[in-house]
Coordinates of C-alpha atoms and ligand atoms in Angstrom, one line a residue:
M1 CA 25.0 -9.9 17.2
R2 CA 24.6 -12.2 14.2
T3 CA 21.7 -13.3 12.1
Q4 CA 20.9 -14.5 8.6
V5 CA 18.8 -11.6 7.4
G6 CA 19.0 -8.1 9.0
I7 CA 15.7 -6.4 8.4
I8 CA 15.5 -2.6 8.7
G9 CA 12.0 -1.3 9.5
A10 CA 9.0 -2.8 11.3
G11 CA 6.3 -1.8 8.9
P12 CA 4.2 -4.3 7.0
A13 CA 7.1 -5.2 4.6
G14 CA 9.8 -5.8 7.3
L15 CA 7.4 -7.7 9.7
M16 CA 5.9 -9.9 7.0
L17 CA 9.3 -10.7 5.6
A18 CA 10.5 -11.7 9.1
H19 CA 7.4 -13.9 9.5
L20 CA 7.7 -15.6 6.1
L21 CA 11.4 -16.3 6.7
H22 CA 10.7 -17.8 10.1
L23 CA 8.2 -20.2 8.6
E24 CA 11.1 -21.4 6.3
G25 CA 13.4 -21.7 9.3
I26 CA 15.5 -18.6 8.4
D27 CA 16.6 -16.3 11.2
S28 CA 16.2 -12.5 11.1
V29 CA 16.4 -9.5 13.4
V30 CA 14.2 -6.5 12.8
L31 CA 15.4 -3.0 13.7
E32 CA 12.9 -0.2 14.0
T33 CA 13.5 3.5 14.9
R34 CA 10.0 4.1 16.4
G35 CA 8.5 2.6 19.5
R36 CA 6.1 -0.3 19.5
A37 CA 3.1 1.8 20.6
Y38 CA 3.8 4.2 17.8
V39 CA 4.0 1.7 14.9
E40 CA 0.9 -0.1 16.3
S41 CA -1.2 3.0 16.3
R42 CA -0.1 4.9 13.2
V43 CA -3.2 5.2 10.9
R44 CA -2.3 4.3 7.3
A45 CA -4.1 2.4 4.5
G46 CA -6.8 -0.1 5.1
V47 CA -7.6 -2.2 2.0
L48 CA -6.2 -5.8 1.7
E49 CA -6.2 -7.4 -1.8
H50 CA -7.7 -10.8 -1.9
D51 CA -4.3 -12.5 -2.0
T52 CA -2.9 -10.3 0.8
A53 CA -5.7 -11.4 3.1
Q54 CA -5.3 -15.0 2.0
L55 CA -1.5 -14.9 2.7
L56 CA -2.2 -13.6 6.3
A57 CA -4.7 -16.4 6.8
D58 CA -2.6 -19.1 5.2
T59 CA 0.5 -18.2 7.3
G60 CA -1.3 -18.2 10.6
V61 CA -1.6 -14.4 11.2
G62 CA -5.1 -13.9 9.8
A63 CA -7.4 -15.0 12.6
R64 CA -8.3 -11.5 13.9
M65 CA -8.5 -10.1 10.3
R66 CA -11.0 -12.8 9.4
R67 CA -13.0 -12.0 12.5
E68 CA -12.9 -8.2 12.5
G69 CA -12.0 -7.3 8.9
L70 CA -14.9 -6.3 6.6
V71 CA -15.1 -8.3 3.4
H72 CA -16.2 -6.2 0.4
T73 CA -17.3 -7.7 -2.9
G74 CA -17.9 -4.4 -4.7
L75 CA -17.3 -0.7 -4.6
E76 CA -19.2 2.4 -5.8
L77 CA -18.1 5.0 -8.3
R78 CA -20.0 8.2 -7.8
F79 CA -20.2 11.0 -10.4
E80 CA -22.8 13.4 -11.8
G81 CA -25.0 12.7 -8.7
V82 CA -25.3 9.0 -9.3
S83 CA -23.6 6.0 -7.8
R84 CA -22.7 3.0 -9.9
R85 CA -21.5 -0.3 -8.4
I86 CA -18.6 -2.2 -9.6
D87 CA -19.3 -5.9 -8.7
L88 CA -15.7 -6.9 -8.0
A89 CA -16.6 -10.5 -7.1
A90 CA -18.7 -11.1 -10.3
L91 CA -16.0 -9.7 -12.5
T92 CA -13.1 -11.7 -10.9
S93 CA -14.5 -15.1 -10.2
G94 CA -15.4 -14.4 -6.6
R95 CA -12.5 -12.3 -5.4
G96 CA -12.8 -9.2 -3.3
I97 CA -11.0 -7.0 -0.7
T98 CA -10.9 -7.0 3.1
V99 CA -11.0 -3.7 4.9
Y100 CA -8.7 -4.0 7.8
G101 CA -6.4 -1.2 9.1
Q102 CA -2.7 -1.4 8.3
Q103 CA -1.8 -0.9 12.0
E104 CA -4.0 -3.9 12.8
V105 CA -1.9 -6.0 10.4
V106 CA 1.2 -4.6 12.1
K107 CA -0.1 -5.5 15.6
D108 CA -0.9 -9.0 14.5
L109 CA 2.5 -9.5 12.9
I110 CA 4.4 -8.1 15.9
A111 CA 2.4 -10.4 18.2
A112 CA 3.2 -13.4 16.0
R113 CA 6.9 -12.7 15.8
L114 CA 7.3 -12.1 19.5
A115 CA 5.3 -15.3 20.4
A116 CA 7.6 -17.3 18.1
G117 CA 10.7 -15.9 19.9
G118 CA 11.5 -13.5 17.0
E119 CA 13.7 -10.5 17.7
I120 CA 12.4 -7.0 17.0
L121 CA 14.4 -4.1 18.5
F122 CA 12.3 -0.9 18.8
D123 CA 13.6 2.6 19.4
V124 CA 16.9 2.1 17.7
T125 CA 18.8 5.1 16.4
D126 CA 21.7 6.0 14.1
V127 CA 21.2 3.0 11.7
E128 CA 24.0 2.7 9.2
L129 CA 24.8 0.0 6.6
A130 CA 28.3 -1.1 5.9
G131 CA 29.8 -3.8 3.5
I132 CA 26.6 -4.3 1.5
D133 CA 28.7 -5.0 -1.6
S134 CA 30.5 -7.8 0.3
D135 CA 29.3 -11.1 1.5
A136 CA 29.5 -9.9 5.2
P137 CA 27.3 -6.9 5.5
V138 CA 27.0 -5.1 8.9
I139 CA 24.2 -2.9 10.3
R140 CA 25.4 -0.5 12.9
F141 CA 22.9 1.2 15.2
A142 CA 22.4 2.5 18.8
H143 CA 20.0 0.8 21.2
E144 CA 19.5 1.7 24.9
G145 CA 22.6 3.8 24.9
T146 CA 24.9 1.3 23.4
I147 CA 26.4 1.2 19.9
R148 CA 25.8 -2.2 18.4
E149 CA 26.6 -4.2 15.3
L150 CA 24.4 -6.7 13.5
N151 CA 26.4 -9.1 11.3
C152 CA 24.3 -10.7 8.6
L153 CA 24.4 -12.4 5.2
V154 CA 21.6 -10.3 3.7
V155 CA 20.1 -6.9 4.5
A156 CA 16.5 -6.2 3.7
G157 CA 15.8 -2.5 3.5
C158 CA 12.1 -2.2 4.5
D159 CA 12.4 1.2 6.2
G160 CA 9.9 3.1 4.1
F161 CA 10.3 6.2 2.0
H162 CA 12.3 8.2 4.6
G163 CA 14.6 5.3 5.7
V164 CA 18.3 5.0 5.2
S165 CA 18.5 1.9 3.1
R166 CA 17.8 3.4 -0.3
G167 CA 20.4 6.1 0.2
S168 CA 23.0 3.5 1.1
I169 CA 23.1 2.4 -2.5
P170 CA 25.7 4.6 -4.4
A171 CA 23.9 7.1 -6.5
S172 CA 25.7 5.8 -9.6
A173 CA 24.1 2.3 -9.1
R174 CA 20.4 3.4 -8.9
R175 CA 18.0 5.5 -10.7
T176 CA 14.6 6.9 -9.7
V177 CA 11.6 7.7 -11.7
E178 CA 9.2 10.1 -10.0
H179 CA 6.0 12.0 -10.6
T180 CA 4.3 14.5 -8.3
Y181 CA 0.5 15.0 -8.6
P182 CA -0.9 18.6 -8.4
F183 CA -3.1 17.8 -5.4
S184 CA -3.0 16.1 -2.0
W185 CA -5.4 14.1 0.2
L186 CA -6.8 15.3 3.5
G187 CA -7.6 12.1 5.5
V188 CA -10.1 12.0 8.3
L189 CA -10.9 9.3 10.8
A190 CA -14.4 9.8 12.3
Q191 CA -16.2 8.1 15.2
A192 CA -19.2 7.6 13.0
A193 CA -20.9 4.5 11.5
P194 CA -20.1 4.1 7.8
S195 CA -22.8 5.7 5.6
A196 CA -22.7 2.9 3.1
H197 CA -21.7 -0.8 3.1
E198 CA -18.9 -0.3 0.5
L199 CA -16.2 2.2 -0.4
I200 CA -17.4 5.2 -2.4
Y201 CA -15.0 6.8 -4.9
A202 CA -16.6 10.2 -5.9
Q203 CA -15.6 12.4 -8.8
H204 CA -17.0 15.9 -8.3
E205 CA -16.4 19.3 -9.8
R206 CA -15.0 20.5 -6.5
G207 CA -12.6 17.6 -6.4
F208 CA -12.4 13.9 -5.4
A209 CA -13.8 12.4 -2.2
L210 CA -13.6 8.9 -0.8
H211 CA -15.8 7.2 1.8
S212 CA -14.1 4.3 3.4
M213 CA -14.2 2.7 6.9
R214 CA -12.4 0.8 9.6
S215 CA -15.2 -0.8 11.5
P216 CA -18.9 -0.6 12.0
E217 CA -18.3 2.4 14.3
V218 CA -15.4 4.2 12.5
T219 CA -15.5 5.9 9.1
R220 CA -12.4 6.9 7.1
L221 CA -12.9 9.7 4.7
Y222 CA -10.6 11.6 2.3
L223 CA -10.9 14.9 0.3
Q224 CA -8.7 16.1 -2.6
V225 CA -7.1 19.3 -1.5
P226 CA -4.5 21.6 -3.1
N227 CA -0.8 20.9 -2.6
G228 CA 0.6 23.0 0.3
T229 CA -2.7 22.6 2.3
E230 CA -2.2 22.6 6.1
S231 CA -4.5 20.4 8.1
S232 CA -5.4 23.4 10.2
D233 CA -6.9 25.0 7.1
W234 CA -9.7 22.5 7.6
P235 CA -11.7 23.0 10.7
T236 CA -14.3 20.3 11.4
A237 CA -17.3 22.1 10.0
R238 CA -15.5 22.8 6.7
I239 CA -14.6 19.1 6.4
W240 CA -18.2 17.9 6.8
D241 CA -19.6 20.6 4.5
E242 CA -17.2 19.6 1.8
L243 CA -17.8 15.9 2.2
H244 CA -21.6 16.4 2.1
T245 CA -21.2 18.3 -1.1
R246 CA -18.8 16.0 -2.9
L247 CA -20.6 12.8 -1.9
A248 CA -24.1 14.0 -2.5
T249 CA -26.4 12.1 -4.9
N250 CA -29.6 13.1 -6.7
D251 CA -31.5 10.5 -4.6
G252 CA -30.6 11.9 -1.2
F253 CA -27.6 10.0 0.1
T254 CA -26.9 11.0 3.7
L255 CA -23.5 11.1 5.2
K256 CA -23.3 10.2 8.9
E257 CA -21.2 12.6 11.0
G258 CA -19.3 12.0 14.2
P259 CA -16.4 13.4 16.2
I260 CA -13.2 13.6 14.2
L261 CA -10.5 11.4 15.9
E262 CA -7.6 12.3 13.6
Q263 CA -6.9 14.3 10.4
G264 CA -3.8 14.8 8.3
V265 CA -2.7 15.8 4.8
T266 CA -0.7 13.5 2.5
P267 CA 0.9 14.4 -0.8
M268 CA 0.3 12.2 -3.8
R269 CA 3.4 10.8 -5.4
S270 CA 4.6 8.1 -7.7
F271 CA 8.1 7.0 -7.1
V272 CA 10.2 4.0 -8.2
T273 CA 13.9 3.2 -7.5
E274 CA 15.6 0.8 -9.9
P275 CA 17.1 -1.7 -9.4
M276 CA 15.9 -2.9 -6.0
R277 CA 19.1 -4.7 -5.2
Y278 CA 22.7 -3.6 -4.6
G279 CA 25.0 -6.4 -3.6
Q280 CA 23.5 -8.0 -0.5
L281 CA 21.0 -5.2 0.1
F282 CA 17.4 -5.8 -1.1
L283 CA 14.8 -3.0 -0.9
A284 CA 11.2 -3.8 -0.4
G285 CA 8.0 -1.8 0.1
D286 CA 7.9 2.0 0.4
A287 CA 11.7 2.1 0.6
A288 CA 11.7 1.3 -3.1
H289 CA 8.4 2.7 -4.4
I290 CA 5.4 4.9 -3.6
V291 CA 2.1 4.9 -5.4
P292 CA -0.7 7.4 -5.1
P293 CA -3.4 6.0 -2.7
T294 CA -6.3 6.1 -5.1
G295 CA -5.9 2.4 -6.0
A296 CA -5.3 1.3 -2.3
K297 CA -2.1 -0.5 -3.4
G298 CA 0.9 0.7 -1.2
L299 CA 0.5 -2.0 1.5
N300 CA -0.3 -4.7 -1.0
L301 CA 2.7 -3.9 -3.1
A302 CA 4.9 -4.1 -0.1
I303 CA 3.5 -7.5 0.8
A304 CA 4.0 -8.8 -2.8
D305 CA 7.7 -7.6 -2.7
V306 CA 8.5 -9.6 0.5
R307 CA 6.7 -12.7 -0.9
F308 CA 9.1 -12.6 -3.8
L309 CA 12.0 -11.9 -1.5
A310 CA 11.2 -14.6 1.0
E311 CA 10.9 -17.1 -1.8
A312 CA 14.2 -16.1 -3.3
L313 CA 16.0 -16.1 0.0
T314 CA 14.6 -19.5 0.9
T315 CA 16.1 -21.0 -2.3
W316 CA 19.4 -19.3 -1.6
F317 CA 19.7 -20.4 2.0
R318 CA 18.5 -23.9 1.4
Q319 CA 20.0 -24.8 -2.0
G320 CA 22.7 -22.1 -2.5
R321 CA 21.0 -21.1 -5.7
G322 CA 21.0 -17.3 -6.3
T323 CA 18.9 -17.1 -9.4
G324 CA 15.8 -16.0 -7.5
L325 CA 17.8 -13.2 -5.8
D326 CA 19.2 -12.2 -9.2
E327 CA 15.6 -12.0 -10.6
Y328 CA 14.1 -10.3 -7.5
S329 CA 14.3 -6.7 -8.7
A330 CA 13.0 -7.3 -12.2
R331 CA 10.2 -9.6 -10.9
C332 CA 9.0 -6.9 -8.4
L333 CA 9.4 -4.1 -10.9
R334 CA 7.0 -5.7 -13.4
R335 CA 4.3 -5.7 -10.8
I336 CA 5.2 -2.3 -9.5
W337 CA 4.9 -0.6 -12.9
R338 CA 1.5 -2.4 -13.5
V339 CA 0.3 -1.0 -10.1
Q340 CA 1.8 2.5 -10.9
H341 CA -0.2 2.6 -14.0
F342 CA -3.4 1.4 -12.3
S343 CA -3.0 3.9 -9.4
S344 CA -2.2 6.8 -11.7
W345 CA -5.2 5.8 -14.0
M346 CA -7.6 5.7 -11.0
T347 CA -6.2 9.1 -9.8
G348 CA -6.8 10.7 -13.2
L349 CA -10.2 9.2 -13.5
L350 CA -11.4 10.7 -10.3
H351 CA -9.5 13.9 -9.4
R352 CA -10.0 17.4 -10.7
P353 CA -6.7 19.1 -11.7
A354 CA -6.7 22.9 -10.9
D355 CA -6.5 23.6 -14.6
A356 CA -9.4 21.3 -15.6
D357 CA -11.4 22.6 -18.5
E358 CA -14.7 21.5 -20.0
F359 CA -13.0 19.1 -22.4
S360 CA -11.0 17.2 -19.7
H361 CA -14.2 17.0 -17.5
R362 CA -16.2 15.6 -20.4
L363 CA -13.6 13.0 -21.1
Q364 CA -13.5 12.0 -17.4
V365 CA -17.3 11.5 -17.3
A366 CA -17.2 9.5 -20.6
Q367 CA -14.6 7.2 -19.1
L368 CA -16.5 6.8 -15.8
E369 CA -19.7 5.9 -17.8
Y370 CA -17.7 3.4 -19.9
V371 CA -16.0 1.8 -16.8
T372 CA -19.4 1.4 -15.1
T373 CA -21.3 0.0 -18.1
S374 CA -18.8 -2.1 -20.2
T375 CA -18.0 -5.5 -18.7
A376 CA -14.5 -5.3 -20.4
A377 CA -13.8 -1.9 -18.9
A378 CA -15.2 -2.8 -15.4
T379 CA -13.2 -6.0 -15.4
T380 CA -10.0 -4.0 -16.0
L381 CA -10.7 -2.0 -12.9
A382 CA -11.9 -4.9 -10.8
E383 CA -9.0 -7.3 -11.6
N384 CA -6.5 -4.7 -10.7
Y385 CA -8.4 -3.5 -7.6
V386 CA -8.7 -6.9 -6.0
G387 CA -5.1 -7.6 -7.0
L388 CA -3.6 -9.4 -10.0
P389 CA -2.3 -12.9 -9.1
L390 CA 1.2 -13.0 -7.7
D391 CA 2.6 -14.8 -10.7
W392 CA 0.8 -12.4 -13.1
S393 CA 4.1 -10.9 -14.2
S394 CA 5.3 -14.2 -15.7
R395 CA 2.6 -13.7 -18.2
V396 CA 4.4 -10.7 -19.6
D397 CA 6.5 -13.0 -21.7
T398 CA 3.4 -14.6 -23.3
P399 CA 1.2 -11.5 -23.8
V400 CA -1.7 -12.4 -26.1
T401 CA -3.1 -15.6 -24.6
P402 CA -6.9 -15.1 -24.5
T403 CA -7.4 -16.6 -21.1
V404 CA -9.5 -15.4 -18.2
P405 CA -7.1 -14.1 -15.5
F406 CA -9.0 -15.7 -12.6
A407 CA -9.8 -19.1 -14.0
Ligands
LIG501 N1 15.9 2.4 10.7 C1 15.0 1.5 11.1 N2 13.7 1.7 10.8 C2 13.3 2.8 10.1 C3 14.2 3.7 9.7 C4 15.6 3.5 10.0 N3 16.5 4.3 9.6 N4 13.6 4.7 9.0 C5 12.3 4.3 9.0 N5 12.1 3.2 9.7 C6 10.8 2.5 9.9 C7 9.6 3.3 10.0 O1 9.5 3.9 11.3 C8 8.5 2.4 9.7 O2 8.0 1.7 10.8 O3 10.6 1.6 8.8 C9 9.2 1.3 8.8 C10 8.7 1.4 7.4 O4 7.3 1.0 7.3 P1 6.3 1.7 6.3 O5 6.5 3.1 6.1 O6 4.9 1.3 6.8 O7 6.6 0.9 4.9 P2 6.4 -0.5 4.4 O8 6.6 -1.6 5.4 O9 7.1 -0.6 3.1 O10 4.8 -0.6 4.1 C11 4.3 -0.1 2.9 O11 1.9 0.6 2.6 O12 0.0 1.8 3.1 C12 1.2 1.9 2.5 O13 2.7 3.7 2.4 C13 2.0 2.9 3.2 O14 3.3 2.3 5.1 C14 2.9 1.9 4.0 C15 3.1 0.9 3.1
LIG502 C1 -8.5 3.7 3.4 O1 -9.5 3.1 3.9 O2 -7.7 4.2 4.1 C2 -8.4 3.7 1.9 C3 -9.3 3.1 1.1 C4 -9.2 3.1 -0.3 C5 -8.1 3.9 -0.8 C6 -7.2 4.5 0.0 C7 -7.3 4.5 1.3 O3 -8.0 3.9 -2.2

């Protein structure tokens, strides 16, 4: 088999890359270890930044998202029994987020690729990279009982945190920066109408809680839990009790309950691999970086990476110029570190570490009051939450221009 770009992983990064390359007339083949039904039903994140949603729409894969996705122009920060709204749209010249499950994005991208004659091989095993430091890389894998080879000019490693791509780069040619947070999230999907129109991020002395949603009938909820927690430690009644307590307000907020469809525990981690290129292998998405979910950025960062990569590959294939590919890693990493900071800042603002004392609690409340009353502080949250413009990182070279980011 032969193609221009061999893409490992059919998550949002790999599928979006295949789609963007196709629009530029560049061939790719996507290899995925899981089955199609599995990747289309795996419950993950659900918040699309303004530009992520716009990209889906602009490239012809946003029709269902525009119909079924929930556009939010604000969010609530809840602490000390009160809720304060951050008006995202007012603070960012009309931008907002779209709540639309990651697996719905994945379904739409798979459908578009297949309709356009694109090749996605599901249920592959034993994926191995060879020759990535040459101009003729090869991906070896097994599919339907046969060992196969995909010859390509470029390999895109979009195979998530547990994939093989990152480990194919010699240890001497990469470094990782990592931070583990002292808590995890218990995520719950409930067959219940959302209890508010917008997302609620709650800081509480018993720990963080988040009210999100997937549709007018399905609520997505999260609770901060200690590391090492097993999902089975949390029977249904305990989950609802804790959510009621942490989301309570002084003016009688009521949380709607319903049957729990799914629950699971996710650790919170920050992780970055540098650089994101080795020879002809380019890493994108979770294969290169993980952010804690508090800022809702994992999926959006993956999409930003592949936008940069598709642009650089287009210049390379069309004009033979490799400068975009040479700059790919640095360009991505500027955005990644901005998002790492934002995600870690949101996490610190809202979670309660096990060793929290009165001092740290008071600082947290003071910061929450500031963020919800000062336009400058609220704008910082809002512009990062709806997503900085894609070309934001080019401004790093000219830092002090006093312009409004969303003019
Ligand atoms: N070969 C081929 N495919 C693989 C391999 C492998 N060796 N290992 C993993 N995969 C597949 C996974 O099964 C998965 O479908 O690669 C895909 C990676 O997809 P994601 O984990 O979704 O990562 P990414 O596309 O970078 O999306 C970023 O945003 O919401 C966040 O962390 C969340 O998934 C998320 C992400
Ligand atoms: C979600 O809906 O799954 C979600 C929303 C906001 C977050 C994280 C996850 O910060």
